[in-house]
Tab-separated table of C-alpha atoms in Angstrom:
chain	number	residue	atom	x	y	z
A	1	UNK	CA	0.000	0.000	0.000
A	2	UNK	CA	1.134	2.970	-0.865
A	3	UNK	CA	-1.154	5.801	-0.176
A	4	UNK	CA	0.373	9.215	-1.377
A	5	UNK	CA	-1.980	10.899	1.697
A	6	UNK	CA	-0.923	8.378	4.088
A	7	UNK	CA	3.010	9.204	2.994
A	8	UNK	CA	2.223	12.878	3.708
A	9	UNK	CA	0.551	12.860	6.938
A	10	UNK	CA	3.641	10.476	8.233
A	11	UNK	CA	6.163	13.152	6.791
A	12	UNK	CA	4.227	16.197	7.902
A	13	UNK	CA	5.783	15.509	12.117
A	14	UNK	CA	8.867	14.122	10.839
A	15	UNK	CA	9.872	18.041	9.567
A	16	UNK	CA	8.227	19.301	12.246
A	17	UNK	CA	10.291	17.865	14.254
A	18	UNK	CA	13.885	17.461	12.413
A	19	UNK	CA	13.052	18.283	9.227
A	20	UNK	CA	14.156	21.518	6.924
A	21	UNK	CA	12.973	24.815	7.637
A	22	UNK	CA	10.736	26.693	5.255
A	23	UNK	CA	12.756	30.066	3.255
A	24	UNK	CA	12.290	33.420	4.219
A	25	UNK	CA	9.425	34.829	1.903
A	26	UNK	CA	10.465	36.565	-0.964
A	27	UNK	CA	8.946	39.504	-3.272
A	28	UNK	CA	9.667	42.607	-4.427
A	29	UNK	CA	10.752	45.258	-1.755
A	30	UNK	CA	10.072	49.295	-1.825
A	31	UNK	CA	13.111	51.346	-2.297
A	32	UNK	CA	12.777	52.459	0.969
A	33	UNK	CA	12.827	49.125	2.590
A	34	UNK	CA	16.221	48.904	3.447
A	35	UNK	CA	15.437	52.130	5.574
A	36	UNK	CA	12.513	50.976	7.150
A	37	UNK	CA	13.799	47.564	7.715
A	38	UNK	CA	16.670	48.670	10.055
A	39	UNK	CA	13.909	50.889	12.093
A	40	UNK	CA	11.935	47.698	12.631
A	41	UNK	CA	14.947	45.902	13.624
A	42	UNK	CA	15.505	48.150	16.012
A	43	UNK	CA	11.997	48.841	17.496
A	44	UNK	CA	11.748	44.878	17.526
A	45	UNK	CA	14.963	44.660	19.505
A	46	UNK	CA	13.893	46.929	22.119
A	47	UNK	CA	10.644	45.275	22.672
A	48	UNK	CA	12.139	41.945	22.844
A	49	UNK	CA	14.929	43.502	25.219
A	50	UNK	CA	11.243	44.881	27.188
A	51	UNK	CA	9.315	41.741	27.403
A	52	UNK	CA	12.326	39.664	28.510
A	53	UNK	CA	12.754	42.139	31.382
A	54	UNK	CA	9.291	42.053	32.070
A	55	UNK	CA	9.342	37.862	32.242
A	56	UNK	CA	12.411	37.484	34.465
A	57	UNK	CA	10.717	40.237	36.683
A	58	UNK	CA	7.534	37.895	36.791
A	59	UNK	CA	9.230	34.870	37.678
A	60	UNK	CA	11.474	36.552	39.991
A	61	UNK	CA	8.540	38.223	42.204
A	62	UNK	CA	5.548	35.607	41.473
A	63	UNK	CA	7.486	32.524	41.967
A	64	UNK	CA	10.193	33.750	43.946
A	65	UNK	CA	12.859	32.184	40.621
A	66	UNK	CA	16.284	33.103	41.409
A	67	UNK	CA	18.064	34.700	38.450
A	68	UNK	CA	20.069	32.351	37.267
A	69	UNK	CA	17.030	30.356	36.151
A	70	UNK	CA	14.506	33.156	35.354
A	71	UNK	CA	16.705	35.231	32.898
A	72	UNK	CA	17.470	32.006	30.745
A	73	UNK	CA	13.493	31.314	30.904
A	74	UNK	CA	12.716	34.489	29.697
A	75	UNK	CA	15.094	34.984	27.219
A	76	UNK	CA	13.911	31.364	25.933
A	77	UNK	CA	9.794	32.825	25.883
A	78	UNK	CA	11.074	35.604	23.759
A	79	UNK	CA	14.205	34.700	21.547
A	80	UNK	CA	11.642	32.425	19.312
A	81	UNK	CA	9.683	35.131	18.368
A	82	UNK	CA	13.066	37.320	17.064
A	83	UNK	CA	13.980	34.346	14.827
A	84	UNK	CA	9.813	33.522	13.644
A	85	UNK	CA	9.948	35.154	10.748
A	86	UNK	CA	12.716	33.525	9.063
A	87	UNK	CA	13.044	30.064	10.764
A	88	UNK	CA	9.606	29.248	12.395
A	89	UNK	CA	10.015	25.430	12.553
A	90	UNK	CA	12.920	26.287	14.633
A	91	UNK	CA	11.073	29.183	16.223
A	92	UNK	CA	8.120	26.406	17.264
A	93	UNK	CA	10.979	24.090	18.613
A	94	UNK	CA	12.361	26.602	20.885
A	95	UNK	CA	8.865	27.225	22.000
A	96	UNK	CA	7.799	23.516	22.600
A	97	UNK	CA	9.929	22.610	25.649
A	98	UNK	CA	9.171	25.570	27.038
A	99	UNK	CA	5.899	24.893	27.815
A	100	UNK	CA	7.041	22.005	29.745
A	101	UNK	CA	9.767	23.927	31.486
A	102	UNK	CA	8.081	26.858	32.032
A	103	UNK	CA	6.249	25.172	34.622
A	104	UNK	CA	8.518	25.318	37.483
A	105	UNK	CA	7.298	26.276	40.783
A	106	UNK	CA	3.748	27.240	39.887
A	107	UNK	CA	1.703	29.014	42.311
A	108	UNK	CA	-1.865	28.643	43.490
A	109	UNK	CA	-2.493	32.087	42.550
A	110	UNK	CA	-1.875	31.845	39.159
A	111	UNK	CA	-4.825	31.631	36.635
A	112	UNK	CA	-1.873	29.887	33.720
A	113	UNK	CA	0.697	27.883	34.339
A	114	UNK	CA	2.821	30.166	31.882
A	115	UNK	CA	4.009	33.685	32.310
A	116	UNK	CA	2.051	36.410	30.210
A	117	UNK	CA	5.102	36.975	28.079
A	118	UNK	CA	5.853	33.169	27.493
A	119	UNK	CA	2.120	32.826	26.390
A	120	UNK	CA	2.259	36.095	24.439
A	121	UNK	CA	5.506	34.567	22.472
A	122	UNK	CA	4.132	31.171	21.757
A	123	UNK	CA	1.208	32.835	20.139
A	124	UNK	CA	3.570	34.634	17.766
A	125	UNK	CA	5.398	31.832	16.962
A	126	UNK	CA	2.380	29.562	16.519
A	127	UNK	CA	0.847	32.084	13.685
A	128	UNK	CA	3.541	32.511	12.394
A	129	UNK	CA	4.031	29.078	11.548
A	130	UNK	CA	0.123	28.553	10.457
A	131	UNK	CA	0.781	31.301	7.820
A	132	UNK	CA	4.294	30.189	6.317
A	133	UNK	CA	3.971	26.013	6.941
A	134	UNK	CA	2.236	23.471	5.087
A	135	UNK	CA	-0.993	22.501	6.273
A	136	UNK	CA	0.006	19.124	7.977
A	137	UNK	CA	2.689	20.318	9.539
A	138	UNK	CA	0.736	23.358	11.257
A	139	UNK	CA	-2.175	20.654	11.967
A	140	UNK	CA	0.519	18.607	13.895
A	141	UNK	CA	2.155	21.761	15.520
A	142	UNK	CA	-0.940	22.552	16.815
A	143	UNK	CA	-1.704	19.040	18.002
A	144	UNK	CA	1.135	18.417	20.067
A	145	UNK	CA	0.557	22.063	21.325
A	146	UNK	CA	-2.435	20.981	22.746
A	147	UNK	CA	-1.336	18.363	25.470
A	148	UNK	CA	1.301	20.367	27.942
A	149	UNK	CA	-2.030	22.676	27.668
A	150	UNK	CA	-4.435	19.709	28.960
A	151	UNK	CA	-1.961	18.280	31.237
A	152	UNK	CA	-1.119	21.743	33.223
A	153	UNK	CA	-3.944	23.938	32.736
A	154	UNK	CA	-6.397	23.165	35.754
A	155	UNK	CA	-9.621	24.806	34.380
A	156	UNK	CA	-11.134	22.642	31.515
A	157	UNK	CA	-13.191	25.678	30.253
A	158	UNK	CA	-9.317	27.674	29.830
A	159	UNK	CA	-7.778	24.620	28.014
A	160	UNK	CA	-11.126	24.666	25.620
A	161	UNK	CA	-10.973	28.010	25.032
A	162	UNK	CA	-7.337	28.158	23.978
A	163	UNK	CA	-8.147	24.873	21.730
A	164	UNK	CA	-10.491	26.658	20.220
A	165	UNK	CA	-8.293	30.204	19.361
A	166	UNK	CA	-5.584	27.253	18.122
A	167	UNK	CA	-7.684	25.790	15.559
A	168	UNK	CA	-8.927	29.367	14.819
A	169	UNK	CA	-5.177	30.512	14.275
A	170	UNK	CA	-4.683	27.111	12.150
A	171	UNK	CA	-7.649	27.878	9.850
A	172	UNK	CA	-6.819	31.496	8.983
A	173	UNK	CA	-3.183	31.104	8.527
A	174	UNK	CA	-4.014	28.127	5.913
A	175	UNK	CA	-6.339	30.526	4.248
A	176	UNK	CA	-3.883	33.043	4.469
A	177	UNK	CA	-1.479	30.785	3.158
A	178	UNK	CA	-2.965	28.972	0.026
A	179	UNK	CA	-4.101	32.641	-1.235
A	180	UNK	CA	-0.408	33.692	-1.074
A	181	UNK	CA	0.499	30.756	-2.985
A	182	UNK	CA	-2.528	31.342	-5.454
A	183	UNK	CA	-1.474	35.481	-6.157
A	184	UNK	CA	2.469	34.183	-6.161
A	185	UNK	CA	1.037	31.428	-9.121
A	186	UNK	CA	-0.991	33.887	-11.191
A	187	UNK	CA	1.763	36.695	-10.713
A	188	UNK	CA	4.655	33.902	-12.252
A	189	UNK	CA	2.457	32.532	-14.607
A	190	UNK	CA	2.012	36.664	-15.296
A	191	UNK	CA	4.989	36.543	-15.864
A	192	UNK	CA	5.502	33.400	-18.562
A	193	UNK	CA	2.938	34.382	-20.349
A	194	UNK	CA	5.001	37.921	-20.825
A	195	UNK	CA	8.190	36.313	-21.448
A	196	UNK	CA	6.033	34.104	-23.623
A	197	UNK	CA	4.627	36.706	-25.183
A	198	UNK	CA	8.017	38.350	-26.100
A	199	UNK	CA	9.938	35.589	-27.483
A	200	UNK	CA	7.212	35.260	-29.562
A	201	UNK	CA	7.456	38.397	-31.001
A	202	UNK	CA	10.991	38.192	-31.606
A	203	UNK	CA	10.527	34.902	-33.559
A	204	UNK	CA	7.698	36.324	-35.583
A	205	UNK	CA	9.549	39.331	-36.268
A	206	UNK	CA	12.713	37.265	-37.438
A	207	UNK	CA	11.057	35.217	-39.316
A	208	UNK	CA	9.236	38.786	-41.559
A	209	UNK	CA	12.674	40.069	-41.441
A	210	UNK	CA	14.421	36.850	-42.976
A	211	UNK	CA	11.400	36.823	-45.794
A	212	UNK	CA	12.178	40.512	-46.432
A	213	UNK	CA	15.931	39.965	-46.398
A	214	UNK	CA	15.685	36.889	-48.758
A	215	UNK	CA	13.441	39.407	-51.351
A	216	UNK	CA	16.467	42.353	-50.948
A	217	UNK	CA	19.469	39.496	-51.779
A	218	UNK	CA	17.688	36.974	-54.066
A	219	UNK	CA	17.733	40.627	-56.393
A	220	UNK	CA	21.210	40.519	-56.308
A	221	UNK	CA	22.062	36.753	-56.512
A	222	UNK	CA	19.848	37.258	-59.584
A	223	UNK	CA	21.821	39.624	-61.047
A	224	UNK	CA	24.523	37.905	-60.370
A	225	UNK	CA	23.698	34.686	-62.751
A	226	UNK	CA	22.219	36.627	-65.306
A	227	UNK	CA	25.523	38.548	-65.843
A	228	UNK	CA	27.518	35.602	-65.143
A	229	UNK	CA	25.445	33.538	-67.460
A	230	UNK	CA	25.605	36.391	-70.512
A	231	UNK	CA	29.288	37.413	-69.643
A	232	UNK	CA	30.598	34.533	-72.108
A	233	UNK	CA	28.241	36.072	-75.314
A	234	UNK	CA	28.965	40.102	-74.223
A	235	UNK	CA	32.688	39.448	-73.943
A	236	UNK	CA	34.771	38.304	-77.055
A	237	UNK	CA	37.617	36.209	-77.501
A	238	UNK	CA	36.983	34.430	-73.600
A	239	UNK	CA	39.093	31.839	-72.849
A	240	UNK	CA	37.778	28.180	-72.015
A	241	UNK	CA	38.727	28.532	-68.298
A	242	UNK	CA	36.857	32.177	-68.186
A	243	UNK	CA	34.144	30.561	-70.035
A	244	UNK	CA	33.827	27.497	-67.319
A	245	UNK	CA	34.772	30.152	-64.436
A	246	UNK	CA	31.307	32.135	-65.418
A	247	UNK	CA	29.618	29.224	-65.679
A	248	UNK	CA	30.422	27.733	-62.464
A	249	UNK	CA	29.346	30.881	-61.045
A	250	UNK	CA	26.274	31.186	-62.572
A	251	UNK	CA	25.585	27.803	-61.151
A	252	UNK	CA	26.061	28.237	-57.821
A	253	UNK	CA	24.474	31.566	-58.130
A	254	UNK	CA	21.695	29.376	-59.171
A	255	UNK	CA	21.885	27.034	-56.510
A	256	UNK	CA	22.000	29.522	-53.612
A	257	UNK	CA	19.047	31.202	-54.796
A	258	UNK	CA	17.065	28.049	-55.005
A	259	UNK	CA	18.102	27.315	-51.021
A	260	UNK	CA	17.338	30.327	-50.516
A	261	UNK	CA	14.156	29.906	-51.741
A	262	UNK	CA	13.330	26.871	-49.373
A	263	UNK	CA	14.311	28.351	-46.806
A	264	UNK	CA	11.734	31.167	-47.163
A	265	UNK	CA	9.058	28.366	-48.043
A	266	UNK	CA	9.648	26.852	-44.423
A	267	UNK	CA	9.604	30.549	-42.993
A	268	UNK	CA	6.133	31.509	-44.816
A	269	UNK	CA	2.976	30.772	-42.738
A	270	UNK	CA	0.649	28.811	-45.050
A	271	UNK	CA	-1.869	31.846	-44.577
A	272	UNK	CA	0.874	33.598	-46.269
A	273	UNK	CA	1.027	34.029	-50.025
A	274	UNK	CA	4.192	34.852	-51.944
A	275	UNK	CA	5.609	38.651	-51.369
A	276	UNK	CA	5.754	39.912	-55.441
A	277	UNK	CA	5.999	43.521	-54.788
A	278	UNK	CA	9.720	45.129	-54.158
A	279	UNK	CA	10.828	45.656	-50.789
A	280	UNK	CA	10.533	49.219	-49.468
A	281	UNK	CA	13.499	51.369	-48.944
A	282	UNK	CA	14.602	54.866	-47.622
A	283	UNK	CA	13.809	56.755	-50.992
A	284	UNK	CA	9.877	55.487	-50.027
A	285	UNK	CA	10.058	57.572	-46.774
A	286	UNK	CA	8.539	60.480	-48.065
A	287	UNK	CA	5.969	58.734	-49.734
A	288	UNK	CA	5.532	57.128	-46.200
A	289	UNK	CA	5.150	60.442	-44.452
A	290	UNK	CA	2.892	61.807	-46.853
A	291	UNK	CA	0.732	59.014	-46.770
A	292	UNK	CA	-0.093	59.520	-42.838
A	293	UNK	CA	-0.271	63.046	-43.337
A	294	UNK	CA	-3.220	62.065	-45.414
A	295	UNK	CA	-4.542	59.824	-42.348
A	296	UNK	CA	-4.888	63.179	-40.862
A	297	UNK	CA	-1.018	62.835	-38.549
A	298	UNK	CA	1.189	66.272	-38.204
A	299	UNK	CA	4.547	64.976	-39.674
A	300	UNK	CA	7.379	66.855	-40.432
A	301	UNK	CA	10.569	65.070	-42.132
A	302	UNK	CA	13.594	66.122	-41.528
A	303	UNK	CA	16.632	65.159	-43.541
A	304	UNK	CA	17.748	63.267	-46.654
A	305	UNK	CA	17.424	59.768	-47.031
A	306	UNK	CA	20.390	59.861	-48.869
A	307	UNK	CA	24.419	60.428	-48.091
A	308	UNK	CA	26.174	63.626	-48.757
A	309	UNK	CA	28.104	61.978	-51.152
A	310	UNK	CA	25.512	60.043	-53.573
A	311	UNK	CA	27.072	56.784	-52.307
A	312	UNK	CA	23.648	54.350	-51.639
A	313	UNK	CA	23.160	52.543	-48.374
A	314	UNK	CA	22.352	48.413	-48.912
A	315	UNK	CA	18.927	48.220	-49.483
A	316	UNK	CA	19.008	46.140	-46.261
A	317	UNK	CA	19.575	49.219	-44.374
A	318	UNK	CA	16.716	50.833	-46.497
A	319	UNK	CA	14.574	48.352	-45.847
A	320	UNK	CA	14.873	48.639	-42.110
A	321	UNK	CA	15.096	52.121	-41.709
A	322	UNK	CA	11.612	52.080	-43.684
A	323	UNK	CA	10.206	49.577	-41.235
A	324	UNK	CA	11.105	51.508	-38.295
A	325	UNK	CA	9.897	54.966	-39.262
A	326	UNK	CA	6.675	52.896	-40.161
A	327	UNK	CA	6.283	50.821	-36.775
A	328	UNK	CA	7.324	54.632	-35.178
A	329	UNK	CA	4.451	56.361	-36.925
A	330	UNK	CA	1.886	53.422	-36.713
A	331	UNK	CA	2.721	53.596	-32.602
A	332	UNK	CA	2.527	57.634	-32.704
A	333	UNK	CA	-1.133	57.640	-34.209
A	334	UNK	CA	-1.862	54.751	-32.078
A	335	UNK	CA	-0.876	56.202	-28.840
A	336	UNK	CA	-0.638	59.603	-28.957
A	337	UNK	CA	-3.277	60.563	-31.417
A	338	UNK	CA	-3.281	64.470	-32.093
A	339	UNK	CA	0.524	64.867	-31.418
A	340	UNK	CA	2.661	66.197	-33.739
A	341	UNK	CA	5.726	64.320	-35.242
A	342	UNK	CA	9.149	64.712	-36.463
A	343	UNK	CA	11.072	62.039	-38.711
A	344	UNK	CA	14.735	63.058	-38.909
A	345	UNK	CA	17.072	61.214	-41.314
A	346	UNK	CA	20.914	61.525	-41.072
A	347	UNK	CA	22.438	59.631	-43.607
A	348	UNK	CA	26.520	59.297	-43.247
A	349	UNK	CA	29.196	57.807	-45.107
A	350	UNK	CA	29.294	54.976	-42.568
A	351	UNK	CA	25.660	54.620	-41.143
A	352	UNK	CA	22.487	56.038	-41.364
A	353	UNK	CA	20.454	57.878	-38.278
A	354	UNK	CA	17.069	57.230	-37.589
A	355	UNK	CA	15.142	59.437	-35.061
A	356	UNK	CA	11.221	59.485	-34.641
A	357	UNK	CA	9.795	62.269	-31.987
A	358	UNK	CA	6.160	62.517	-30.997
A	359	UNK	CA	4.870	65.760	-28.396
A	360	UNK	CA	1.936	64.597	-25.666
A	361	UNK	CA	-1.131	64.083	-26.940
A	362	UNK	CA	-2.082	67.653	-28.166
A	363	UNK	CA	-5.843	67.344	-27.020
A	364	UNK	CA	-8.984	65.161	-26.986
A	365	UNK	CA	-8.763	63.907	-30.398
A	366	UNK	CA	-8.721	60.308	-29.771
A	367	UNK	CA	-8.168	57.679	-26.904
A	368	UNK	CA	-4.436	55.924	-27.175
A	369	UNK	CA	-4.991	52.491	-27.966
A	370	UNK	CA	-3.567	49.450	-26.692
A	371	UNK	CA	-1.252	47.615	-28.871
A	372	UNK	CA	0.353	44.393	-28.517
A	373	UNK	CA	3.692	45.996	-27.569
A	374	UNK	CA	5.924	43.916	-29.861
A	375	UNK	CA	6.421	46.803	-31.948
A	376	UNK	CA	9.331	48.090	-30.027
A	377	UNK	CA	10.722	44.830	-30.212
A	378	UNK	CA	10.765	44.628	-33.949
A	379	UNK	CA	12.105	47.467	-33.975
A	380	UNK	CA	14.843	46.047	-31.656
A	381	UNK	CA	15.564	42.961	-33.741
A	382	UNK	CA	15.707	45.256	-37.107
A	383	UNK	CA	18.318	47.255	-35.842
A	384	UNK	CA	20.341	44.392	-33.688
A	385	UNK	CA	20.819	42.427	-36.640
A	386	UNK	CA	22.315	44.573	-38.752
A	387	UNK	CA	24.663	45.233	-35.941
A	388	UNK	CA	22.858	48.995	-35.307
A	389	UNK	CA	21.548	50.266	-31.973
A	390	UNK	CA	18.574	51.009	-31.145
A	391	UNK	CA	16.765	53.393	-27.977
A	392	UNK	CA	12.911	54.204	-27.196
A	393	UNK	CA	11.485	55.777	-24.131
A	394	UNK	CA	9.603	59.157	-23.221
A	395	UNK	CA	11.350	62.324	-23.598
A	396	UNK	CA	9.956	65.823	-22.836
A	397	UNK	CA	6.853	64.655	-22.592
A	398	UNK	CA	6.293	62.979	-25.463
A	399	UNK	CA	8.462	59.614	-26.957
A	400	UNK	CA	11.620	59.258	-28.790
A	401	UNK	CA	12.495	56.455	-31.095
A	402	UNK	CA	15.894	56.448	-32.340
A	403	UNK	CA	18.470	54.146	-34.460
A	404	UNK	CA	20.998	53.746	-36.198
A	405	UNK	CA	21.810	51.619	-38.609
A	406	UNK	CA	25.543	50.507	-39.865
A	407	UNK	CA	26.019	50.081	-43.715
A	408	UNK	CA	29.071	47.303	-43.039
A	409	UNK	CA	27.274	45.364	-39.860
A	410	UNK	CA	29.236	47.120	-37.107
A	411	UNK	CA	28.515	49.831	-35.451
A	412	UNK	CA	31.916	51.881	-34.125
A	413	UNK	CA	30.037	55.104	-32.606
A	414	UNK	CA	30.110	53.786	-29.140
């Protein structure tokens, strides 16, 4: 027989008793914890220091106690309380003992065989431990808690009384207890399901960048067996190892374009039809800026998409300069509808600036909607794989989006 409820009630005393003691609880602190924390430390020392006065006074005057055995007695009713919050299985097994120590030389006149402050302690400890342990362990704390308090206490009516606040204390704290562990599920599966959420995005964002990226070289691998194949009837008077040198690399231009095109079959969705049209660049900025003008946006572009000297960027750095200033405008009119914008292009002769500014919303024209927030992201990926950088946050009120893009993969500004 092996009963898995059986197993736990036998293993529920067994770490009461010797087994390992439950973590400190986590979460995330205030800034001004560390503060606060030391303040508490200290108020909690001096009350500690208080009661254990107050307990060897008790024993000393009630019972007539000589020191030596009423200071270690009251230090032992109070130290469990100081060390509750981090270790209360060890807190409870200071405690236990106690209550069959703290006995000693009862009087007549007393209506508990414990001191105020020993019973004051043990209470601590024992929700404490309700709250943080598992519920067989508690149930089992509490149990064995129960007999010094049957076998000492005098008045039945006292011992049901406190039996009763026990199982009280042992039915909140597991409350208390299985909705910490319910918010501390939902908050980390919160938290998958963001993570989730992202990586996703990244993937899906690869895999539209590695479709447009297979449209911007397949032009040029193109190009490159056409000419390769035609070189041999444009040229005159080619030699045979010329002739076979153009033809091998026609070939494997050939080749590599046809791998290149399974690859982008595996990356296509099968909702997804075949891309025909070219691939945007940076000369289609303008038109891109116009065009949400006409949506009814305030842009203003700033710039040229083009280098002072004439030389032009790779049309992979077009292409994701064009992608950015679109996600950047789509997010503007999305989220700050009425503000005015500002594309600015710096094109170098090593790398090309991006920047996208939006004001605060400039009045009740619309209510920000709530994206999917993988459009930063995208953004992210664009410029990270080129070898770019890329920054987005609020500035001045409003938000900035800015990158910059490499033409040779590796960015040397910083």
């Amino acid at each position: 027989m092996n009963d898995p409820s059986v197993t736990s009630a036998w293993r529920a005393p067994v770490r009461l008793v010797a087994g390992p003691d439950y973590p400190p609880i986590g979460g995330r602190r205030s800034p001004r914890w560390p503060r606060w924390r030391m303040l508490l430390i200290q108020a909690g020392l001096l009350l500690l220091i208080g009661l254990t006065a107050a307990g060897t006074q008790y024993l000393r005057n009630t019972r007539g106690l000589p020191e030596a055995y009423a200071i270690p007695l009251a230090i032992g009713s109070t130290l469990p309380a100081a060390v509750a919050l981090r270790r209360p299985l060890l807190a409870w097994r200071i405690c236990y003992p106690l209550l069959y120590l703290g006995v000693v030389d009862l009087t007549p006149t007393e209506a508990w065989p414990w001191q105020p402050v020993q019973i004051l302690g043990f209470l601590f400890v024992f929700g404490v431990l309700a709250v943080r342990a598992d519920t067989g362990v508690a149930t089992w704390a509490g149990l064995l808690s129960l007999i010094p308090l049957y076998v000492f206490t005098e008045t039945t009516a006292n011992a049901h009384g406190v039996t009763v606040l026990i199982t009280a204390m042992l039915v909140l704290g597991d409350q208390i207890r299985r909705r910490r562990q319910t918010q501390r599920a939902l908050v980390e599966q919160a938290e998958q399901s963001e993570l989730e959420k992202a990586r996703r995005a990244v993937l899906e964002e690869r895999t539209r960048i590695a479709r447009e990226m297979h449209d911007v070289v397949a032009h040029h691998m193109s190009m490159i067996a056409v000419q390769a194949e035609t070189a041999p009837y444009r040229l005159d008077a080619l030699p045979d190892p010329a002739r076979t040198e153009f033809t091998a690399i026609a070939g494997s231009a050939r080749q590599a374009l046809a791998d290149m095109r399974r690859l982008l079959g595996v990356l296509r969705s099968e909702s997804t039809g075949p891309e025909t049209a070219p691939q945007p660049g940076l000369a289609d900025i303008p038109e891109l800026v116009e065009n949400a003008r006409r949506a009814g946006m305030t842009v203003v572009l700033a710039g040229t998409p083009q280098p002072v000297d004439g030389t032009a960027p790779p049309e992979a750095v077009g292409l994701a300069a064009y992608r950015i200033v679109q996600e950047a405008l789509a997010n503007a009119a999305r989220h700050a509808p009425g503000a005015a914008v500002r594309v600015a292009l710096h094109a170098a002769a090593e790398a090309i600036t991006v920047r996208v500014d939006n004001d605060s919303t400039a009045g009740p024209t619309g209510t920000p909607g709530r994206g999917t927030g993988h459009g930063l992201t995208g953004m992210r990926e664009r410029a990270r794989l080129l070898g770019g950088t890329f920054t987005a946050g609020p500035q001045n009120g409003g938000f900035t989006v800015e990158a910059r893009l490499p033409y040779d993969g590796e960015d040397e500004s910083g």
